Coordinates of C-alpha atoms and ligand atoms in Angstrom, one line a residue:
X5 CA 8.4 15.7 -25.6
X6 CA 7.1 19.1 -25.0
X7 CA 3.5 19.8 -23.8
X8 CA 0.6 20.0 -26.2
X9 CA 0.4 23.8 -26.2
X10 CA -0.2 26.1 -29.1
X11 CA 3.3 27.6 -30.0
X12 CA 1.5 30.5 -31.8
X13 CA -0.3 31.6 -28.7
X14 CA 2.4 33.2 -26.5
X15 CA 0.7 36.4 -25.5
X16 CA 0.5 37.2 -21.8
X17 CA -3.1 38.3 -21.0
X18 CA -5.1 39.1 -17.9
X19 CA -8.8 38.4 -17.2
X20 CA -10.2 40.1 -14.1
X21 CA -6.5 40.9 -13.2
X22 CA -5.6 37.2 -13.1
X23 CA -3.1 35.8 -15.8
X24 CA -4.4 33.5 -18.6
X25 CA -2.1 30.6 -19.3
X26 CA -0.7 31.0 -22.8
X27 CA -0.7 28.1 -25.3
X28 CA -4.4 27.7 -25.9
X29 CA -5.6 26.4 -29.3
X30 CA -8.7 27.7 -31.0
X31 CA -11.9 25.8 -30.0
X32 CA -10.2 23.3 -27.7
X33 CA -8.2 25.7 -25.6
X34 CA -5.8 23.9 -23.3
X35 CA -7.7 20.6 -23.4
X36 CA -5.0 18.6 -25.2
X37 CA -2.5 19.4 -22.4
X38 CA -5.2 19.0 -19.7
X39 CA -6.1 15.5 -21.0
X40 CA -2.6 14.3 -21.7
X41 CA -0.2 16.2 -19.4
X42 CA -2.1 17.8 -16.5
X43 CA 0.6 17.6 -13.8
X44 CA 3.2 19.4 -15.9
X45 CA 0.6 21.9 -17.1
X46 CA -0.3 22.8 -13.5
X47 CA 3.4 23.0 -12.5
X48 CA 4.3 25.2 -15.4
X49 CA 1.4 27.5 -14.8
X50 CA 2.3 27.8 -11.1
X51 CA 6.0 28.4 -11.9
X52 CA 5.4 31.1 -14.5
X53 CA 2.1 32.7 -13.4
X54 CA 1.7 32.1 -9.6
X55 CA -1.0 30.4 -7.7
X56 CA -4.0 31.8 -9.6
X57 CA -4.4 31.4 -13.4
X58 CA -7.0 30.8 -16.1
X59 CA -7.1 27.6 -18.0
X60 CA -9.2 27.3 -21.2
X61 CA -11.4 24.2 -21.2
X62 CA -12.5 24.7 -24.9
X63 CA -16.3 24.4 -25.1
X64 CA -16.6 24.7 -21.3
X65 CA -14.9 28.1 -21.4
X66 CA -12.2 29.5 -19.0
X67 CA -12.0 28.3 -15.4
X68 CA -10.0 30.2 -12.8
X69 CA -7.7 27.5 -11.4
X70 CA -6.1 28.0 -8.0
X71 CA -3.3 25.8 -6.6
X72 CA -3.3 27.6 -3.2
X73 CA -4.4 25.0 -0.6
X74 CA -7.2 27.4 0.4
X75 CA -8.9 26.4 -2.8
X76 CA -9.8 22.9 -1.3
X77 CA -12.0 24.6 1.3
X78 CA -14.0 26.2 -1.5
X79 CA -15.7 22.8 -1.7
X80 CA -17.3 23.5 1.7
X81 CA -18.1 27.2 1.0
X82 CA -21.7 28.2 1.1
X83 CA -21.3 30.8 -1.7
X84 CA -19.9 28.3 -4.1
X85 CA -22.2 26.4 -6.5
X86 CA -22.0 23.0 -8.3
X87 CA -24.5 24.1 -11.0
X88 CA -21.6 24.7 -13.4
X89 CA -21.2 20.9 -13.6
X90 CA -24.6 20.6 -15.3
X91 CA -23.6 23.4 -17.8
X92 CA -20.4 21.5 -18.7
X93 CA -22.0 18.1 -19.1
X94 CA -25.8 18.7 -19.5
X95 CA -26.5 15.5 -21.4
X96 CA -24.9 13.3 -18.7
X97 CA -25.2 15.1 -15.4
X98 CA -28.2 17.3 -15.9
X99 CA -30.7 16.9 -13.0
X100 CA -28.3 14.7 -10.9
X101 CA -27.4 15.5 -7.4
X102 CA -23.7 16.2 -8.2
X103 CA -24.9 19.4 -10.0
X104 CA -27.5 20.5 -7.3
X105 CA -27.0 22.9 -4.4
X106 CA -28.6 23.5 -1.0
X107 CA -32.0 22.0 -0.1
X108 CA -32.6 20.3 -3.4
X109 CA -29.2 18.6 -3.2
X110 CA -29.7 17.5 0.4
X111 CA -33.1 16.0 -0.4
X112 CA -31.8 13.9 -3.3
X113 CA -28.6 12.9 -1.4
X114 CA -30.4 11.9 1.8
X115 CA -32.5 9.4 -0.3
X116 CA -29.4 7.6 -1.4
X117 CA -26.6 7.9 1.1
X118 CA -27.7 5.4 3.8
X119 CA -27.4 2.5 1.3
X120 CA -23.7 3.4 0.8
X121 CA -22.7 3.7 4.5
X122 CA -21.0 0.7 6.1
X123 CA -24.2 -0.3 7.8
X124 CA -26.3 -0.1 4.6
X125 CA -23.6 -2.0 2.6
X126 CA -23.4 -4.7 5.2
X127 CA -27.2 -5.1 5.6
X128 CA -27.5 -5.4 1.8
X129 CA -24.8 -8.1 1.8
X130 CA -22.7 -6.2 -0.8
X131 CA -19.4 -7.8 0.3
X132 CA -20.9 -11.3 -0.1
X133 CA -22.3 -10.4 -3.5
X134 CA -18.9 -9.0 -4.7
X135 CA -16.4 -11.5 -3.4
X136 CA -17.2 -14.4 -5.8
X137 CA -17.4 -12.1 -8.8
X138 CA -13.9 -10.7 -8.0
X139 CA -12.5 -14.1 -7.3
X140 CA -13.8 -15.5 -10.6
X141 CA -12.2 -12.6 -12.5
X142 CA -8.7 -12.9 -11.0
X143 CA -8.8 -16.7 -11.5
X144 CA -9.5 -16.1 -15.2
X145 CA -6.5 -13.8 -15.3
X146 CA -4.3 -16.5 -13.8
X147 CA -5.5 -19.0 -16.4
X148 CA -4.8 -16.5 -19.2
X149 CA -1.4 -15.5 -17.9
X150 CA -1.5 -12.0 -19.4
X151 CA -4.2 -9.3 -19.5
X152 CA -4.7 -5.7 -20.8
X153 CA -5.3 -4.4 -17.3
X154 CA -7.6 -1.4 -17.8
X155 CA -10.0 -3.2 -20.1
X156 CA -10.2 -6.0 -17.5
X157 CA -10.8 -3.8 -14.5
X158 CA -13.4 -1.8 -16.5
X159 CA -15.3 -4.9 -17.3
X160 CA -15.1 -6.2 -13.7
X161 CA -16.3 -2.9 -12.3
X162 CA -19.2 -2.7 -14.7
X163 CA -20.2 -6.2 -13.6
X164 CA -19.9 -5.2 -9.9
X165 CA -21.9 -2.0 -10.2
X166 CA -24.6 -3.7 -12.2
X167 CA -24.9 -6.5 -9.7
X168 CA -25.1 -3.8 -7.0
X169 CA -28.0 -2.3 -8.8
X170 CA -29.7 -5.7 -9.2
X171 CA -29.5 -5.8 -13.0
X172 CA -29.9 -9.5 -14.0
X173 CA -26.6 -11.1 -15.3
X174 CA -28.2 -12.2 -18.6
X175 CA -28.9 -8.5 -19.5
X176 CA -25.3 -7.5 -19.0
X177 CA -24.0 -7.7 -22.6
X178 CA -26.7 -5.3 -23.8
X179 CA -26.0 -2.9 -21.0
X180 CA -22.3 -3.0 -21.7
X181 CA -22.9 -1.8 -25.2
X182 CA -25.3 1.0 -24.3
X183 CA -23.1 2.1 -21.4
X184 CA -20.1 2.5 -23.7
X185 CA -22.2 4.6 -26.1
X186 CA -23.5 6.7 -23.2
X187 CA -19.9 7.5 -22.3
X188 CA -19.4 9.1 -25.7
X189 CA -21.6 12.0 -24.5
X190 CA -18.6 13.1 -22.4
X191 CA -16.5 13.9 -25.6
X192 CA -19.3 14.3 -28.2
X193 CA -18.9 17.4 -30.5
X194 CA -22.2 19.4 -30.4
X195 CA -23.4 18.0 -33.8
X196 CA -26.6 16.0 -33.7
X197 CA -26.5 13.9 -36.9
X198 CA -27.2 10.1 -37.4
X199 CA -24.2 8.0 -36.6
X200 CA -22.3 10.7 -34.7
X201 CA -21.4 10.3 -31.0
X202 CA -24.0 12.8 -29.8
X203 CA -26.9 11.1 -31.5
X204 CA -25.7 7.6 -30.4
X205 CA -25.0 8.7 -26.9
X206 CA -28.5 10.3 -26.5
X207 CA -30.1 7.1 -27.8
X208 CA -28.1 5.0 -25.4
X209 CA -29.1 7.3 -22.5
X210 CA -32.8 7.1 -23.5
X211 CA -32.5 3.3 -23.6
X212 CA -30.8 3.1 -20.2
X213 CA -33.4 5.5 -18.7
X214 CA -36.3 3.4 -20.1
X215 CA -34.8 0.3 -18.5
X216 CA -34.2 2.0 -15.2
X217 CA -37.8 3.3 -15.3
X218 CA -38.9 -0.4 -15.6
X219 CA -36.8 -1.4 -12.6
X220 CA -38.3 1.4 -10.6
X221 CA -41.8 0.3 -11.5
X222 CA -40.9 -3.3 -10.6
X223 CA -39.4 -2.2 -7.3
X224 CA -42.7 -0.4 -6.4
X225 CA -44.8 -3.4 -7.5
X226 CA -42.7 -5.8 -5.4
X227 CA -41.9 -3.6 -2.4
X228 CA -40.7 -6.6 -0.3
X229 CA -37.7 -7.3 -2.5
X230 CA -34.2 -6.1 -1.5
X231 CA -31.4 -4.5 -3.6
X232 CA -30.1 -1.1 -4.0
X233 CA -32.6 0.1 -6.5
X234 CA -35.4 -1.0 -4.2
X235 CA -33.8 0.7 -1.2
X236 CA -33.4 3.9 -3.2
X237 CA -37.0 3.8 -4.6
X238 CA -38.5 3.5 -1.1
X239 CA -36.2 6.2 0.3
X240 CA -37.1 8.5 -2.6
X241 CA -40.8 7.8 -2.1
X242 CA -40.5 8.5 1.6
X243 CA -38.6 11.8 1.2
X244 CA -40.3 15.1 2.1
X245 CA -42.3 16.2 -0.9
X246 CA -41.5 13.0 -2.9
X247 CA -39.0 13.5 -5.7
X248 CA -40.1 13.0 -9.3
X249 CA -39.2 9.7 -11.1
X250 CA -37.0 11.8 -13.5
X251 CA -34.8 12.8 -10.6
X252 CA -34.7 9.2 -9.3
X253 CA -33.7 7.8 -12.8
X254 CA -31.1 10.5 -13.4
X255 CA -29.5 9.7 -10.0
X256 CA -29.4 6.0 -10.6
X257 CA -27.7 6.7 -13.9
X258 CA -25.3 8.9 -12.0
X259 CA -24.3 6.1 -9.7
X260 CA -23.5 3.9 -12.7
X261 CA -21.3 6.6 -14.1
X262 CA -19.7 7.8 -10.9
X263 CA -18.9 4.3 -9.7
X264 CA -17.4 2.8 -12.8
X265 CA -14.5 4.7 -14.5
X266 CA -13.0 6.0 -11.3
X267 CA -12.9 2.6 -9.6
X268 CA -11.7 0.8 -12.7
X269 CA -8.8 3.3 -13.0
X270 CA -7.8 2.9 -9.3
X271 CA -7.9 -0.9 -9.5
X272 CA -5.7 -0.9 -12.7
X273 CA -3.2 1.4 -11.0
X274 CA -3.1 -0.9 -7.9
X275 CA -2.1 -3.8 -10.2
X276 CA 0.5 -1.7 -12.0
X277 CA 2.1 -0.6 -8.7
X278 CA 2.1 -4.2 -7.4
X279 CA 3.8 -5.3 -10.6
X280 CA 6.5 -2.7 -10.6
X281 CA 7.3 -2.8 -6.9
X282 CA 8.0 -6.4 -5.7
X283 CA 8.2 -5.3 -2.1
X284 CA 4.5 -4.2 -2.2
X285 CA 3.5 -7.5 -3.6
X286 CA 5.4 -9.4 -0.9
X287 CA 3.8 -7.4 1.9
X288 CA 0.3 -7.9 0.4
X289 CA 0.8 -11.7 0.0
X290 CA 1.9 -11.9 3.6
X291 CA -1.2 -10.1 4.7
X292 CA -3.5 -12.2 2.4
X293 CA -2.0 -15.4 3.8
X294 CA -2.6 -14.2 7.3
X295 CA -6.3 -13.3 6.8
X296 CA -6.7 -16.4 4.6
X297 CA -10.0 -15.3 2.8
X298 CA -11.5 -12.3 1.0
X299 CA -13.2 -10.1 3.6
X300 CA -16.9 -9.5 3.1
X301 CA -17.9 -7.1 5.9
X302 CA -16.7 -3.6 6.7
X303 CA -15.9 -4.7 10.2
X304 CA -13.3 -7.1 8.7
X305 CA -11.4 -4.4 6.8
X306 CA -9.3 -3.5 9.8
X307 CA -7.5 -6.8 9.5
X308 CA -6.2 -5.8 6.1
X309 CA -4.1 -2.6 6.8
X310 CA -1.6 -3.3 3.9
X311 CA -4.5 -3.6 1.3
X312 CA -6.1 -0.4 2.7
X313 CA -2.7 1.4 2.6
X314 CA -2.3 0.3 -1.0
X315 CA -5.7 1.6 -1.9
X316 CA -5.0 5.0 -0.3
X317 CA -1.5 5.5 -1.5
X318 CA -2.4 4.4 -5.1
X319 CA -5.3 6.9 -5.1
X320 CA -3.1 9.6 -3.7
X321 CA -0.6 9.3 -6.5
X322 CA -3.1 8.5 -9.2
X323 CA -6.4 10.3 -8.2
X324 CA -9.1 9.3 -10.6
X325 CA -10.9 12.7 -10.3
X326 CA -8.3 15.4 -11.0
X327 CA -10.3 18.6 -11.3
X328 CA -13.7 19.8 -9.8
X329 CA -15.6 22.8 -11.4
X330 CA -17.5 25.3 -9.3
X331 CA -19.0 28.8 -9.6
X332 CA -18.5 31.6 -7.1
X333 CA -22.0 33.0 -6.2
X334 CA -20.6 36.0 -4.3
X335 CA -17.2 37.8 -4.3
X336 CA -14.7 35.5 -2.5
X337 CA -11.3 35.9 -0.9
X338 CA -9.1 33.1 -2.2
X339 CA -5.5 33.1 -0.9
X340 CA -4.2 36.6 -1.6
X341 CA -6.9 37.5 -4.2
X342 CA -10.5 38.7 -4.4
X343 CA -12.5 36.6 -6.8
X344 CA -15.5 38.3 -8.4
X345 CA -19.0 36.8 -8.1
X346 CA -19.9 34.6 -11.1
X347 CA -16.3 33.4 -11.6
X348 CA -16.0 29.8 -12.9
X349 CA -13.5 28.0 -10.7
X350 CA -11.4 24.9 -11.1
X351 CA -10.2 23.1 -8.0
X352 CA -7.2 20.9 -8.9
X353 CA -7.5 17.8 -6.6
X354 CA -4.6 16.3 -8.5
X355 CA -2.3 19.1 -7.4
X356 CA -3.2 18.9 -3.7
X357 CA -3.0 15.1 -3.8
X358 CA 0.6 15.2 -4.7
X359 CA 1.6 18.5 -3.0
X360 CA 4.7 18.9 -0.9
X361 CA 2.7 21.2 1.4
X362 CA 0.5 18.2 2.5
X363 CA 2.8 15.2 2.1
X364 CA 6.4 14.4 2.8
X365 CA 8.3 13.2 -0.3
X366 CA 5.0 13.5 -2.2
X367 CA 6.2 11.7 -5.4
X368 CA 7.3 8.6 -3.5
X369 CA 4.9 5.6 -3.1
X370 CA 5.1 4.9 0.6
X371 CA 2.8 2.5 2.3
X372 CA 4.3 3.6 5.6
X373 CA 2.4 6.9 5.4
X374 CA -0.7 5.0 6.2
X375 CA 0.6 2.0 8.1
X376 CA 2.4 4.1 10.7
X377 CA -0.1 6.8 11.2
X378 CA -1.8 6.9 14.6
X379 CA -4.4 9.7 14.0
X380 CA -7.7 9.1 12.2
X381 CA -8.2 9.8 8.5
X382 CA -8.9 13.5 8.0
X383 CA -10.8 15.1 5.1
X384 CA -7.5 16.2 3.5
X385 CA -6.2 12.6 3.6
X386 CA -9.1 11.5 1.4
X387 CA -9.3 14.6 -0.7
X388 CA -9.4 12.4 -3.9
X389 CA -13.1 11.9 -2.9
X390 CA -13.8 15.6 -2.5
X391 CA -15.1 17.2 0.7
X392 CA -18.1 19.1 2.0
X393 CA -21.7 18.4 1.0
X394 CA -20.8 16.7 -2.3
X395 CA -18.1 14.3 -0.8
X396 CA -18.2 11.0 -2.7
X397 CA -21.1 8.8 -1.7
X398 CA -19.2 5.7 -2.9
X399 CA -16.1 6.1 -0.5
X400 CA -17.0 3.1 1.8
X401 CA -18.0 1.0 -1.2
X402 CA -14.7 1.7 -3.0
X403 CA -12.7 0.9 0.1
X404 CA -14.5 -2.5 0.5
X405 CA -14.1 -3.5 -3.2
X406 CA -10.4 -2.4 -3.4
X407 CA -9.5 -4.4 -0.3
X408 CA -11.5 -7.4 -1.5
X409 CA -9.7 -7.2 -4.8
X410 CA -6.2 -6.9 -3.4
X411 CA -6.7 -9.9 -1.1
X412 CA -8.3 -12.0 -3.8
X413 CA -5.5 -11.2 -6.3
X414 CA -2.7 -12.0 -3.8
X415 CA -4.4 -15.3 -2.6
X416 CA -5.1 -16.5 -6.2
X417 CA -1.7 -15.7 -7.7
X418 CA 0.4 -16.8 -4.8
X419 CA -1.4 -20.1 -4.7
X420 CA -0.4 -20.6 -8.4
X421 CA 3.2 -19.6 -7.6
X422 CA 3.0 -16.5 -9.8
X423 CA 3.2 -12.7 -9.3
X424 CA 2.2 -9.7 -11.5
X425 CA 4.8 -8.4 -14.0
X426 CA 4.7 -5.2 -15.9
X427 CA 4.9 -5.7 -19.7
X428 CA 4.4 -2.1 -21.0
X429 CA 5.7 1.4 -20.6
X430 CA 3.5 3.1 -17.9
X431 CA 4.2 6.7 -18.8
X432 CA 2.9 6.5 -22.3
X433 CA -0.8 7.1 -23.0
X434 CA -1.8 8.2 -19.5
X435 CA -4.9 10.4 -19.3
X436 CA -6.0 13.0 -16.7
X437 CA -9.4 14.3 -17.8
X438 CA -12.4 13.9 -17.6
X439 CA -11.3 11.0 -15.4
X440 CA -7.7 10.0 -15.1
X441 CA -6.6 6.6 -16.0
X442 CA -3.5 4.6 -17.1
X443 CA -3.1 3.8 -20.8
X444 CA -5.7 1.4 -22.3
X445 CA -2.8 -0.6 -23.7
X446 CA -0.9 -1.5 -20.5
X447 CA -0.4 -5.3 -20.2
X448 CA 0.3 -7.2 -17.1
X449 CA 1.6 -10.8 -17.0
X450 CA 1.2 -13.3 -14.2
X451 CA 4.3 -15.5 -14.1
Ligands
HEM522 C1 -12.0 5.6 -6.7 C2 -13.3 5.8 -6.9 C3 -14.0 7.1 -6.8 C4 -13.4 8.4 -6.7 C5 -12.0 8.8 -6.8 C6 -14.6 9.3 -6.6 C7 -14.4 10.6 -6.5 C8 -15.5 11.5 -6.3 C9 -15.4 12.9 -6.1 C10 -14.1 13.7 -6.1 C11 -16.6 13.4 -5.9 C12 -17.0 14.9 -5.6 C13 -17.6 15.6 -6.8 C14 -17.9 17.0 -6.5 O1 -17.6 17.5 -5.4 O2 -18.3 17.7 -7.4 C15 -17.6 12.3 -6.0 C16 -18.9 12.4 -5.9 C17 -19.8 11.3 -6.0 N1 -19.5 10.0 -6.1 FE1 -17.6 9.3 -6.2 N2 -15.7 8.5 -6.6 C18 -15.4 7.2 -6.7 C19 -16.3 6.1 -6.6 C20 -17.6 6.2 -6.5 C21 -18.6 5.1 -6.5 C22 -18.1 3.6 -6.5 C23 -19.8 5.6 -6.4 C24 -21.1 4.9 -6.3 C25 -21.4 3.8 -6.8 C26 -19.7 7.1 -6.4 C27 -20.8 7.9 -6.3 C28 -20.6 9.3 -6.2 C29 -21.8 10.2 -6.2 C30 -23.2 9.8 -6.3 C31 -21.3 11.5 -6.1 C32 -22.0 12.8 -6.0 C33 -22.3 13.1 -4.5 C34 -23.0 14.5 -4.4 O3 -22.9 15.3 -5.3 O4 -23.5 14.7 -3.3 N3 -18.4 7.4 -6.5 N4 -16.8 11.1 -6.2

């Protein structure tokens, strides 16, 4: 099947001397191809237009996309701003640290980051909190014999992230519903009428914010309690020139959003890869039997190199965040070109993650890339988490939960004498934007 490009738009045009990719549709631009077929779109653009080209993101406008590896270092450049993220998704990300620059960003990030470092996660007992939840879920899969994998990993991740926040288990069903409505804000057309996604999404956001405000009040009233929200409240209150509660609430909401879809997608891809490559499963089972139990502390993760390699290689081939938007504040040199101040930029993490310039045989799934390496992990080896001041806060948490999940899955299924089997076509229904994920319909059997 050919790409979802507009056959009537074939004209070759330039903007600021840089070619515009043909094939945009009115109103939605290249979004259909970006969402459904991003790897081929980037390859075609590079082949026909070179390393710099404009893509049309519909309502978000044109973003100058650069596949030259230099573009990755823009994420660390002092004259590049993240404020464009708020303009693209004001309803969801407005006021959150991912869209802030400089001192304001540092202040908000400093108040959160310690809780997500290995020490903070270990002190808060996050591994002990997660292990039984993950084990119960994979045991339920074994009992059912067959699951729709992305739905299952989505539910599991929501449960984990809510328990991390300290949201009581009996409140989860209500949160689930509101959270799904909140996500509609990502794709909502800008029409605010009753029953439409924008109105429903805003109502869900207001409901969630009101609940979070209550948690924050409770945290202040019972300062001795532990839990991530409590840690964050005290860190925010201690920060220089304390941050307003609105900033705190928006950032707790950001954590719910940032930590859910991305991880659910990665976990689903891990199961799919294990199901379609029996040698991976055998290597994981051998490791799980050797360690004998689900690890709960960061210090224990070194005993699970196969599970760690699975997590890294899966994310390399299936990065959950494919594109990052930025704005140039000053004129910049990017590869062979000068980019004018004010240009909206798109940094294609997906392209670098699978680039032959960075990886040997980039399209092959090779655990050995990670198992045989002797040097430490460099920023470019974990580029799926970004780099520079906005590098993902959840990196150590994801690493912990993915290894825990792999070991729990292998121990549970192996004990029952079963292994994962792929029951659907993997290529159909993949999505690449706003976050990338396998098809919602993919089914995995355990037999
Ligand atoms: C596989 C899972 C994940 C992937 C691939 C991922 C990817 C990313 C990327 C690429 C960024 C950089 C955004 C930018 O530079 O504009 C980012 C930022 C962020 N991530 Fe993650 N993420 C994941 C999981 C998580 C989790 C579990 C959490 C927390 C619960 C989290 C919290 C955040 C936050 C708060 C930021 C913003 C940091 C800042 O702006 O300073 N992420 N993530």
